[in-house]
Short mmCIF file of C-alpha atoms in Angstrom, two decimals:
data_model
loop_
_atom_site.label_atom_id
_atom_site.label_comp_id
_atom_site.label_asym_id
_atom_site.label_seq_id
_atom_site.Cartn_x
_atom_site.Cartn_y
_atom_site.Cartn_z
CA MET A 1 138.88 274.90 108.35
CA ASN A 2 139.34 276.61 104.97
CA ALA A 3 135.64 277.65 105.01
CA VAL A 4 136.08 279.31 108.43
CA THR A 5 139.19 281.16 107.25
CA LYS A 6 137.34 282.31 104.13
CA ASN A 7 134.40 283.62 106.20
CA LEU A 8 136.74 285.57 108.51
CA GLN A 9 138.52 287.01 105.49
CA ASN A 10 135.17 288.22 104.10
CA VAL A 11 134.28 289.84 107.42
CA PHE A 12 137.60 291.68 107.59
CA ASP A 13 137.24 292.82 103.97
CA ASP A 14 133.78 294.24 104.68
CA VAL A 15 134.98 296.09 107.79
CA PHE A 16 137.99 297.61 106.07
CA THR A 17 135.84 298.60 103.10
CA GLN A 18 133.42 300.46 105.36
CA MET A 19 136.26 302.15 107.21
CA ALA A 20 137.74 303.33 103.91
CA GLN A 21 134.38 304.72 102.80
CA VAL A 22 133.92 306.63 106.07
CA ARG A 23 137.47 308.02 105.86
CA GLN A 24 136.92 309.22 102.29
CA ALA A 25 133.55 310.80 103.17
CA SER A 26 134.84 312.69 106.21
CA LYS A 27 136.16 316.17 105.62
CA PRO A 28 138.24 317.96 108.25
CA ARG A 29 136.64 321.13 109.52
CA LEU A 30 138.26 324.03 111.28
CA ALA A 31 136.63 325.06 114.54
CA LEU A 32 137.27 328.15 116.58
CA ARG A 33 138.30 327.44 120.17
CA GLU A 34 138.43 330.47 122.43
CA THR A 35 140.88 330.09 125.29
CA GLY A 36 142.24 332.25 128.07
CA ALA A 37 144.67 331.97 130.93
CA ILE A 38 144.46 332.07 134.72
CA THR A 39 145.98 335.27 136.12
CA SER A 40 145.31 334.62 139.83
CA ILE A 41 143.61 332.12 142.13
CA ALA A 42 142.00 332.70 145.52
CA ALA A 43 139.79 330.59 147.80
CA GLY A 44 137.08 329.31 145.48
CA ILE A 45 137.54 331.88 142.70
CA ALA A 46 139.92 332.54 139.81
CA LYS A 47 140.71 335.59 137.71
CA VAL A 48 141.02 334.82 133.99
CA SER A 49 142.32 336.95 131.11
CA GLY A 50 141.33 336.57 127.48
CA LEU A 51 138.01 334.98 126.41
CA PRO A 52 136.56 338.19 124.86
CA GLY A 53 133.30 336.50 123.86
CA VAL A 54 132.43 334.91 127.20
CA GLY A 55 128.89 335.42 128.54
CA PHE A 56 127.55 335.93 132.04
CA GLU A 57 127.24 332.62 133.99
CA GLU A 58 128.82 330.70 131.10
CA VAL A 59 130.61 327.48 132.03
CA LEU A 60 134.40 327.51 131.70
CA LYS A 61 136.62 324.43 131.63
CA PHE A 62 139.89 324.28 133.55
CA PRO A 63 142.66 321.66 133.42
CA GLY A 64 141.88 318.35 135.13
CA GLU A 65 138.19 318.32 134.16
CA SER A 66 137.44 321.15 136.58
CA TYR A 67 134.72 323.67 135.86
CA GLY A 68 133.78 327.19 136.83
CA ILE A 69 131.12 329.84 136.13
CA ALA A 70 131.86 333.33 134.78
CA PHE A 71 130.49 335.63 137.48
CA ASN A 72 132.24 338.96 136.97
CA ILE A 73 132.84 340.14 133.40
CA ASP A 74 135.09 343.20 133.43
CA ALA A 75 136.95 344.92 130.60
CA ASP A 76 140.33 343.42 131.50
CA GLU A 77 139.54 340.15 133.28
CA ILE A 78 136.84 337.66 134.25
CA GLY A 79 135.98 336.64 137.80
CA VAL A 80 135.21 332.91 137.81
CA VAL A 81 133.53 330.91 140.56
CA LEU A 82 135.18 327.48 140.79
CA LEU A 83 133.00 324.38 141.24
CA ASP A 84 135.66 321.75 141.93
CA ASP A 85 138.88 321.27 143.85
CA TYR A 86 141.30 323.94 142.67
CA SER A 87 144.49 322.80 144.42
CA HIS A 88 146.00 321.58 141.12
CA LEU A 89 145.38 324.85 139.23
CA ASN A 90 148.22 327.30 138.65
CA THR A 91 148.62 330.77 137.25
CA GLY A 92 148.97 330.61 133.48
CA ASP A 93 146.89 327.44 133.04
CA GLU A 94 144.64 327.39 129.99
CA VAL A 95 140.89 328.07 130.35
CA GLU A 96 138.38 327.10 127.66
CA ARG A 97 134.86 328.32 126.94
CA ARG A 98 132.12 325.70 126.87
CA GLY A 99 129.50 327.80 125.10
CA HIS A 100 126.60 327.13 127.48
CA VAL A 101 125.36 328.13 130.92
CA MET A 102 125.47 325.79 133.90
CA ASP A 103 123.02 322.89 133.55
CA VAL A 104 122.18 319.63 135.29
CA PRO A 105 121.16 316.20 133.91
CA VAL A 106 117.51 315.28 134.51
CA SER A 107 115.71 311.97 134.09
CA ASP A 108 113.52 309.51 135.98
CA GLY A 109 116.73 307.67 136.83
CA LEU A 110 117.53 310.34 139.42
CA ILE A 111 114.82 309.02 141.75
CA GLY A 112 116.46 307.17 144.62
CA ARG A 113 119.90 308.61 143.92
CA VAL A 114 122.29 310.81 145.92
CA ILE A 115 124.10 313.28 143.64
CA ASP A 116 125.98 316.57 143.75
CA PRO A 117 124.73 319.73 141.95
CA LEU A 118 126.65 318.75 138.82
CA GLY A 119 124.78 315.43 138.59
CA ARG A 120 127.75 313.29 139.69
CA PRO A 121 126.81 310.28 141.87
CA LEU A 122 127.74 310.31 145.55
CA ASP A 123 126.13 306.99 146.48
CA GLY A 124 128.75 304.71 144.92
CA LYS A 125 126.43 303.65 142.09
CA ALA A 126 126.79 304.03 138.33
CA PRO A 127 126.70 307.50 136.73
CA VAL A 128 123.26 308.94 136.07
CA VAL A 129 122.02 308.12 132.56
CA SER A 130 120.22 311.11 131.07
CA SER A 131 119.24 312.28 127.61
CA LYS A 132 118.21 315.76 128.74
CA ARG A 133 119.81 318.63 130.62
CA LEU A 134 118.15 321.71 132.09
CA PRO A 135 119.79 325.04 133.00
CA ILE A 136 120.01 325.54 136.74
CA GLU A 137 118.77 329.13 136.34
CA ARG A 138 115.30 329.14 134.78
CA ALA A 139 112.58 331.78 134.66
CA ALA A 140 109.73 331.30 137.13
CA PRO A 141 106.29 330.50 135.62
CA SER A 142 104.29 333.57 134.67
CA ILE A 143 101.18 334.60 136.60
CA MET A 144 98.85 333.36 133.84
CA ASP A 145 100.49 329.92 133.95
CA ARG A 146 99.74 329.48 137.65
CA ALA A 147 96.67 328.02 139.32
CA PRO A 148 95.43 328.67 142.87
CA VAL A 149 96.74 326.49 145.69
CA THR A 150 93.79 324.22 146.48
CA VAL A 151 95.21 320.78 147.33
CA PRO A 152 96.65 320.16 150.81
CA LEU A 153 100.11 318.75 151.40
CA GLN A 154 99.78 316.48 154.42
CA THR A 155 102.89 316.56 156.61
CA GLY A 156 101.74 313.95 159.12
CA ILE A 157 102.53 316.45 161.89
CA LYS A 158 99.40 317.31 163.88
CA ALA A 159 100.41 320.85 164.82
CA ILE A 160 101.11 321.76 161.17
CA ASP A 161 98.22 320.01 159.41
CA ALA A 162 95.72 321.40 161.91
CA LEU A 163 97.00 324.89 162.75
CA VAL A 164 99.54 325.85 160.04
CA PRO A 165 98.34 323.92 156.95
CA ILE A 166 100.44 323.75 153.78
CA GLY A 167 99.09 323.52 150.23
CA ARG A 168 100.71 322.01 147.16
CA GLY A 169 102.49 324.81 145.35
CA GLN A 170 103.08 326.86 148.51
CA ARG A 171 106.35 328.15 149.98
CA GLU A 172 106.46 327.62 153.74
CA LEU A 173 109.53 328.74 155.67
CA ILE A 174 110.88 326.66 158.57
CA LEU A 175 113.00 328.76 160.90
CA GLY A 176 114.46 328.50 164.37
CA ASP A 177 117.70 328.39 166.31
CA ARG A 178 120.27 325.62 165.94
CA GLN A 179 119.25 322.17 167.15
CA THR A 180 115.53 322.88 167.47
CA GLY A 181 114.29 320.23 165.02
CA LYS A 182 114.04 322.08 161.69
CA THR A 183 115.44 319.22 159.61
CA ALA A 184 113.29 316.73 161.55
CA ILE A 185 110.10 318.51 160.45
CA ALA A 186 111.20 318.54 156.81
CA LEU A 187 112.21 314.89 157.04
CA ASP A 188 108.90 313.84 158.60
CA THR A 189 107.08 315.65 155.80
CA ILE A 190 109.05 313.65 153.23
CA LEU A 191 108.30 310.40 155.05
CA ASN A 192 104.56 311.19 155.04
CA GLN A 193 104.47 311.42 151.23
CA ARG A 194 104.82 307.64 150.87
CA ASN A 195 101.21 307.09 149.75
CA GLU A 196 100.46 310.67 148.67
CA ASN A 197 101.88 310.40 145.10
CA VAL A 198 104.33 313.24 145.79
CA LEU A 199 107.97 313.13 144.66
CA CYS A 200 110.50 314.69 147.01
CA VAL A 201 113.83 316.47 146.47
CA TYR A 202 116.03 317.01 149.52
CA CYS A 203 118.77 319.59 148.95
CA ALA A 204 121.50 319.64 151.62
CA ILE A 205 123.35 322.97 151.35
CA GLY A 206 126.75 323.07 153.03
CA GLN A 207 125.77 320.51 155.68
CA HIS A 208 128.01 318.31 157.81
CA ALA A 209 128.69 314.98 156.09
CA SER A 210 127.57 313.09 159.20
CA GLY A 211 124.23 314.92 159.26
CA VAL A 212 123.57 314.22 155.59
CA ALA A 213 124.52 310.55 156.06
CA LYS A 214 122.00 310.31 158.91
CA VAL A 215 119.24 311.84 156.78
CA VAL A 216 119.95 309.48 153.85
CA ALA A 217 120.06 306.49 156.22
CA THR A 218 116.67 307.47 157.67
CA LEU A 219 115.14 307.85 154.21
CA ARG A 220 116.46 304.43 153.19
CA GLU A 221 115.34 302.78 156.42
CA LYS A 222 111.79 304.15 156.06
CA GLY A 223 111.58 303.28 152.35
CA ALA A 224 111.39 306.94 151.29
CA MET A 225 114.32 306.85 148.83
CA ARG A 226 112.11 305.19 146.23
CA TYR A 227 110.38 308.57 145.68
CA THR A 228 113.18 310.95 146.72
CA VAL A 229 116.17 312.63 145.05
CA VAL A 230 118.96 313.85 147.35
CA VAL A 231 121.24 316.68 146.17
CA VAL A 232 124.20 317.16 148.50
CA THR A 233 126.89 319.75 149.09
CA GLU A 234 129.02 319.43 152.20
CA GLY A 235 130.61 322.10 154.32
CA ASP A 236 134.08 321.52 152.83
CA ASN A 237 132.92 321.91 149.22
CA PRO A 238 133.90 325.05 147.28
CA PRO A 239 131.48 327.94 147.94
CA GLY A 240 130.61 328.01 144.23
CA LEU A 241 129.26 324.46 144.39
CA ILE A 242 127.28 325.29 147.54
CA TYR A 243 125.85 328.37 145.82
CA ILE A 244 124.47 326.50 142.78
CA ALA A 245 123.05 323.58 144.80
CA PRO A 246 119.47 324.87 145.36
CA TYR A 247 119.15 326.05 141.77
CA ALA A 248 120.25 322.66 140.43
CA ALA A 249 117.87 320.85 142.79
CA THR A 250 114.99 323.09 141.67
CA SER A 251 115.66 322.33 138.00
CA ILE A 252 115.54 318.61 138.82
CA ALA A 253 112.22 319.15 140.59
CA GLU A 254 110.84 321.20 137.68
CA TYR A 255 111.57 318.32 135.30
CA PHE A 256 109.01 316.22 137.18
CA VAL A 257 106.58 319.15 137.60
CA GLU A 258 106.49 319.56 133.82
CA GLN A 259 105.35 315.93 133.63
CA GLY A 260 102.31 316.82 135.74
CA ARG A 261 103.73 315.46 139.01
CA ASP A 262 103.44 316.97 142.48
CA VAL A 263 106.89 317.63 143.92
CA LEU A 264 108.11 318.69 147.36
CA ILE A 265 111.55 320.31 147.66
CA VAL A 266 113.41 320.99 150.91
CA TYR A 267 116.28 323.51 151.03
CA ASP A 268 118.34 322.68 154.12
CA ASP A 269 119.36 325.35 154.70
CA LEU A 270 119.43 328.73 152.94
CA THR A 271 121.50 330.33 155.70
CA HIS A 272 124.54 328.42 154.41
CA HIS A 273 123.55 329.40 150.87
CA ALA A 274 123.52 333.10 151.75
CA ARG A 275 126.88 332.81 153.49
CA ALA A 276 128.41 331.05 150.49
CA TYR A 277 127.17 333.83 148.19
CA ARG A 278 128.52 336.47 150.58
CA GLU A 279 131.91 334.76 150.55
CA LEU A 280 132.00 334.66 146.76
CA SER A 281 130.89 338.28 146.44
CA LEU A 282 133.52 339.55 148.86
CA LEU A 283 136.26 337.56 147.12
CA LEU A 284 135.14 339.01 143.79
CA ARG A 285 135.35 342.53 145.28
CA ARG A 286 131.65 343.24 144.97
CA PRO A 287 130.56 346.07 147.30
CA PRO A 288 129.19 344.77 150.63
CA GLY A 289 125.98 345.96 152.25
CA ARG A 290 124.16 345.10 155.46
CA GLU A 291 125.97 342.38 157.45
CA ALA A 292 128.52 342.34 154.58
CA TYR A 293 125.98 340.68 152.27
CA PRO A 294 125.92 341.99 148.68
CA GLY A 295 123.06 344.17 147.51
CA ASP A 296 121.33 341.40 145.52
CA ILE A 297 121.11 338.88 148.38
CA PHE A 298 117.31 339.26 148.39
CA TYR A 299 117.13 338.57 144.67
CA ILE A 300 119.08 335.29 144.77
CA HIS A 301 116.44 333.83 147.11
CA SER A 302 113.37 335.46 145.56
CA ARG A 303 114.16 334.16 142.07
CA LEU A 304 114.74 330.71 143.55
CA LEU A 305 111.52 330.49 145.56
CA GLU A 306 109.35 332.10 142.87
CA ARG A 307 109.86 328.88 140.90
CA ALA A 308 107.59 327.08 143.39
CA THR A 309 104.09 327.05 141.94
CA HIS A 310 100.95 325.14 141.02
CA LEU A 311 100.57 325.02 137.24
CA ARG A 312 97.28 325.26 135.35
CA GLU A 313 95.68 322.04 134.10
CA GLU A 314 96.48 323.01 130.50
CA LEU A 315 100.18 322.87 131.44
CA GLY A 316 99.92 319.52 133.20
CA GLY A 317 98.64 320.63 136.60
CA GLY A 318 101.91 319.81 138.38
CA SER A 319 103.01 321.59 141.53
CA LEU A 320 106.27 322.43 143.29
CA THR A 321 106.02 322.96 147.05
CA ALA A 322 109.07 324.55 148.68
CA LEU A 323 110.11 324.17 152.32
CA PRO A 324 113.15 326.43 152.80
CA VAL A 325 114.96 326.17 156.14
CA ILE A 326 116.60 329.15 157.84
CA GLU A 327 118.68 329.24 161.01
CA THR A 328 118.14 332.12 163.45
CA GLU A 329 120.52 333.34 166.13
CA ALA A 330 119.26 333.86 169.70
CA GLN A 331 115.62 333.71 168.48
CA ASP A 332 116.12 336.84 166.39
CA ILE A 333 113.62 336.41 163.56
CA SER A 334 114.04 340.09 162.64
CA ALA A 335 117.60 339.56 161.37
CA TYR A 336 118.47 340.32 157.74
CA ILE A 337 118.20 336.91 156.04
CA PRO A 338 115.21 335.63 158.09
CA THR A 339 113.15 338.76 157.32
CA ASN A 340 114.07 338.45 153.64
CA LEU A 341 112.78 334.90 153.54
CA ILE A 342 109.68 335.70 155.61
CA SER A 343 108.71 338.38 153.09
CA ILE A 344 109.34 336.06 150.12
CA THR A 345 107.49 332.98 151.38
CA ASP A 346 103.77 332.34 152.00
CA GLY A 347 104.12 331.70 155.72
CA GLN A 348 106.51 330.37 158.32
CA ILE A 349 106.80 327.63 160.94
CA TYR A 350 108.78 328.96 163.89
CA LEU A 351 110.48 326.53 166.26
CA SER A 352 110.95 327.81 169.80
CA PRO A 353 114.06 326.89 171.83
CA ALA A 354 112.01 327.38 175.01
CA LEU A 355 109.48 324.74 173.94
CA PHE A 356 112.33 322.48 172.83
CA ALA A 357 113.93 322.78 176.27
CA LEU A 358 110.60 321.84 177.88
CA GLY A 359 110.48 318.66 175.78
CA VAL A 360 107.54 319.85 173.66
CA LEU A 361 108.42 318.23 170.34
CA PRO A 362 107.98 319.34 167.65
CA ALA A 363 108.75 322.72 169.24
CA ILE A 364 106.37 324.70 167.00
CA ASP A 365 105.42 328.11 168.36
CA VAL A 366 101.81 328.31 167.16
CA GLY A 367 101.57 332.02 167.94
CA LYS A 368 104.46 333.00 165.66
CA SER A 369 103.69 330.45 162.94
CA VAL A 370 101.33 331.27 160.10
CA SER A 371 100.24 329.95 156.72
CA ARG A 372 98.97 332.65 154.38
CA VAL A 373 97.88 330.29 151.60
CA GLY A 374 97.43 326.79 153.03
CA GLY A 375 94.17 327.57 154.83
CA LYS A 376 92.40 327.64 151.46
CA ALA A 377 93.80 324.19 150.68
CA GLN A 378 93.09 322.63 154.08
CA ARG A 379 90.54 319.83 154.04
CA PRO A 380 87.13 321.12 155.20
CA VAL A 381 86.92 318.43 157.87
CA TYR A 382 89.90 320.00 159.64
CA ARG A 383 88.18 323.36 159.80
CA ALA A 384 85.06 321.64 161.12
CA VAL A 385 86.80 319.94 164.04
CA ILE A 386 89.45 322.53 164.96
CA GLY A 387 87.02 325.22 166.07
CA ASP A 388 88.74 327.66 168.44
CA LEU A 389 91.69 325.38 169.11
CA LYS A 390 94.33 327.93 168.11
CA LEU A 391 92.66 330.65 170.18
CA ASP A 392 92.35 328.35 173.19
CA TYR A 393 96.02 327.45 172.94
CA ALA A 394 97.06 331.10 172.66
CA GLN A 395 94.98 331.96 175.75
CA PHE A 396 96.60 329.10 177.62
CA GLU A 397 100.12 330.28 176.80
CA GLU A 398 99.32 333.78 178.07
CA LEU A 399 97.71 332.51 181.28
CA GLU A 400 100.47 329.97 181.87
CA THR A 401 103.04 332.75 181.90
CA PHE A 402 100.86 334.76 184.31
CA ALA A 403 100.29 331.74 186.59
CA ARG A 404 104.02 331.26 187.11
CA PHE A 405 104.07 334.27 189.42
CA GLY A 406 102.00 332.37 191.97
CA ALA A 407 98.81 334.39 191.51
CA ARG A 408 95.50 332.99 192.71
CA LEU A 409 93.41 331.80 189.80
CA ASP A 410 89.65 331.36 189.53
CA LYS A 411 88.01 328.17 188.30
CA ASP A 412 87.50 329.39 184.73
CA THR A 413 91.17 330.32 184.41
CA LEU A 414 92.25 326.98 185.86
CA ARG A 415 89.95 325.23 183.38
CA ILE A 416 91.54 327.11 180.46
CA ILE A 417 95.04 326.21 181.70
CA GLU A 418 94.18 322.52 182.16
CA HIS A 419 92.59 322.40 178.70
CA GLY A 420 95.66 324.10 177.21
CA ARG A 421 97.95 321.53 178.79
CA ARG A 422 95.91 318.79 177.12
CA ILE A 423 96.23 320.60 173.78
CA ARG A 424 100.00 320.82 174.20
CA ALA A 425 100.18 317.14 175.14
CA CYS A 426 98.18 316.14 172.04
CA LEU A 427 100.33 318.25 169.73
CA ARG A 428 103.45 316.41 170.88
CA GLN A 429 104.73 313.83 168.46
CA LEU A 430 107.66 311.46 168.11
CA GLU A 431 110.19 312.01 165.33
CA SER A 432 109.76 309.93 162.15
CA ALA A 433 106.26 308.92 163.25
CA PRO A 434 103.78 310.76 160.98
CA VAL A 435 100.10 310.53 161.92
CA SER A 436 97.48 309.75 159.28
CA MET A 437 94.76 312.26 158.46
CA ILE A 438 91.91 310.19 159.93
CA GLU A 439 93.78 309.70 163.22
CA GLN A 440 94.51 313.43 163.40
CA ILE A 441 90.81 314.18 162.96
CA GLY A 442 89.96 311.85 165.83
CA VAL A 443 92.47 313.47 168.20
CA LEU A 444 91.39 316.99 167.24
CA LEU A 445 87.71 316.11 167.63
CA ALA A 446 88.39 314.72 171.10
CA LEU A 447 90.26 317.92 171.99
CA THR A 448 87.56 320.33 170.83
CA ALA A 449 84.90 318.21 172.56
CA ARG A 450 87.06 318.45 175.73
CA LEU A 451 87.10 314.68 176.12
CA PHE A 452 90.72 314.83 177.32
CA ASP A 453 90.04 317.39 180.08
CA ASN A 454 89.28 314.63 182.60
CA VAL A 455 92.33 312.54 181.68
CA PRO A 456 95.26 312.79 184.15
CA PRO A 457 98.26 314.54 182.51
CA ASP A 458 100.55 311.55 183.03
CA ARG A 459 98.16 309.34 180.99
CA MET A 460 97.66 311.67 178.03
CA ALA A 461 100.00 309.75 175.71
CA GLU A 462 98.15 306.52 176.45
CA ALA A 463 94.77 308.21 176.03
CA GLU A 464 95.81 309.63 172.65
CA ARG A 465 96.87 306.16 171.45
CA THR A 466 93.48 304.85 172.54
CA VAL A 467 91.71 307.56 170.54
CA ARG A 468 93.76 306.78 167.44
CA GLU A 469 92.94 303.08 167.77
CA ALA A 470 89.25 303.88 168.22
CA VAL A 471 89.21 306.06 165.10
CA ALA A 472 90.80 303.24 163.11
CA ASN A 473 87.85 301.03 164.04
CA ILE A 474 85.02 303.32 162.93
CA PRO A 475 82.92 302.08 159.96
CA ALA A 476 84.50 302.32 156.52
CA GLU A 477 81.65 304.42 155.11
CA VAL A 478 82.12 307.01 157.87
CA ARG A 479 85.86 307.11 157.18
CA ALA A 480 85.18 307.63 153.48
CA ARG A 481 82.83 310.53 154.22
CA ILE A 482 85.40 312.14 156.49
CA GLU A 483 88.10 311.96 153.82
CA THR A 484 85.96 313.21 150.93
CA ALA A 485 83.06 315.27 152.33
CA LYS A 486 83.11 319.05 152.13
CA LYS A 487 81.89 319.28 155.72
CA LEU A 488 81.45 316.96 158.69
CA SER A 489 77.78 316.17 159.22
CA ASP A 490 76.26 316.45 162.69
CA GLU A 491 75.41 312.74 162.69
CA ASP A 492 78.98 311.70 161.88
CA ARG A 493 80.39 314.12 164.44
CA GLU A 494 78.08 312.82 167.15
CA SER A 495 78.75 309.16 166.36
CA ILE A 496 82.52 309.63 166.33
CA THR A 497 82.46 311.71 169.51
CA GLN A 498 80.39 309.07 171.29
CA SER A 499 82.74 306.27 170.26
CA LEU A 500 85.71 308.33 171.46
CA ARG A 501 83.94 309.12 174.74
CA ASN A 502 83.35 305.42 175.31
CA ALA A 503 86.99 304.64 174.51
CA LEU A 504 88.19 307.20 177.08
CA THR A 505 85.93 306.02 179.90
CA GLY A 506 88.76 304.19 181.63
CA PHE A 507 90.98 307.30 181.71
CA GLN A 508 88.79 309.53 183.86
CA SER A 509 90.28 310.60 187.17
CA SER A 510 88.78 309.21 190.38
CA SER A 511 87.48 312.62 191.46
CA GLU A 512 85.61 313.00 188.20
CA LEU A 513 84.03 309.56 188.56
CA GLU A 514 82.94 310.39 192.11
CA SER A 515 81.36 313.68 191.00
CA LYS A 516 79.47 311.91 188.20
CA ALA A 517 78.26 309.28 190.66
CA GLY A 518 77.06 312.05 192.99
CA GLU A 519 75.18 313.72 190.13
CA ALA A 520 73.50 310.44 189.25
CA HIS A 521 72.51 309.91 192.91
CA ASP A 522 71.02 313.43 193.13
CA GLU A 523 68.97 312.80 190.01
CA ARG A 524 67.48 309.69 191.59
#
């Protein structure tokens, strides 16, 4: 017992000795702390006096661990955008400079997490552990640091991969009226990256909590959270927090791009972002312009989307593909914010309420949708099998409108309309059901070879499933050539077409079978 007591005494002596040495070695240092005071508070902003050395977009600390960003720096006061609940703040409260601009924690530990733009967890799990932070506002890569967009980003959506292809490093706008399936397209694209080695960042900007919860539940159910980061701001958050959300999400994405990874980021949606910035600007007494938006509304989106790029191999070869979402009103794509985004991005996918009402899902209007970069990145086999598919579909839409007036149509016109209806049926797709590249090639090849033209319209869904099953059974060496070859050889095309024709034999209408029997009889 005495030995134990002696050992404990030695331990205590050593600890106290070390504490004494540290105390003697430490020297108190004076540090300047610049503080100010709140002069007024409004909805989401505060006016602060003092702080003569504050910088633009510097972080300021308020009582109760609340933070804000210096937005307006005038001679007499500072306009501050608040990022947290401000109900506990009062006039006269102390404000402290933090000495740095707004930043966000970044690490591999963010994958699979749901956070807010400040890096705080929203999924009920432990705080994010990070040894690095990046500013939310970063300069876009220079022209000489960028490489051409040459690698496709497969969305799993037939209408997009075939007719409006997207490349890695591209910015493709998704726009349409409310409730036309914009988020569904972005979500399906994320789900299709499961085996594509692409990390995803989903940024919900001012969304309803129920909608965000549904998206997160879908990602978890489909196993997509293991390669996805979700950054969330809800509709009841301060406008300042909503404003910084896409910038914070982009900095998180850039952390992985700098590691040489391919990243997809979805901004859902930038309409709420623009409205939040308009609200802040009006509260800060900045002069309004068109539709009461401030004069730099174009710049806040251009500097955000210019950060999407494909880096040169010397810089890691990573890419950041951006899918911004914009909401239109009454199909007006010529409104202020939509035209801004159309001019900034490399193409757009337009969702038509008319097609949505007809049950054509996804409701992509092929005529108004375009990809100005992705065509160079599209796999050559797509270009080989698509042919004049887009032209045929455009002709069908024009003739379909004309045919509604009850005009008499000749056989050629009727044939174009029937073929167009088969194209529309094949471009339909269920939500959260991405189609693999090889199955898409089979369906497109059957369309361009007009193998579906003899299939009754009410059996098109069944016929398409049969084609996809038949493509899955083609020889492995043919599949490998399709996925890697620069062009589809005539032999492979003929063999695949013949196997698809055989698979669709049972779907021909009775009249077609009778006509073929008559032709065979005449030949004899």
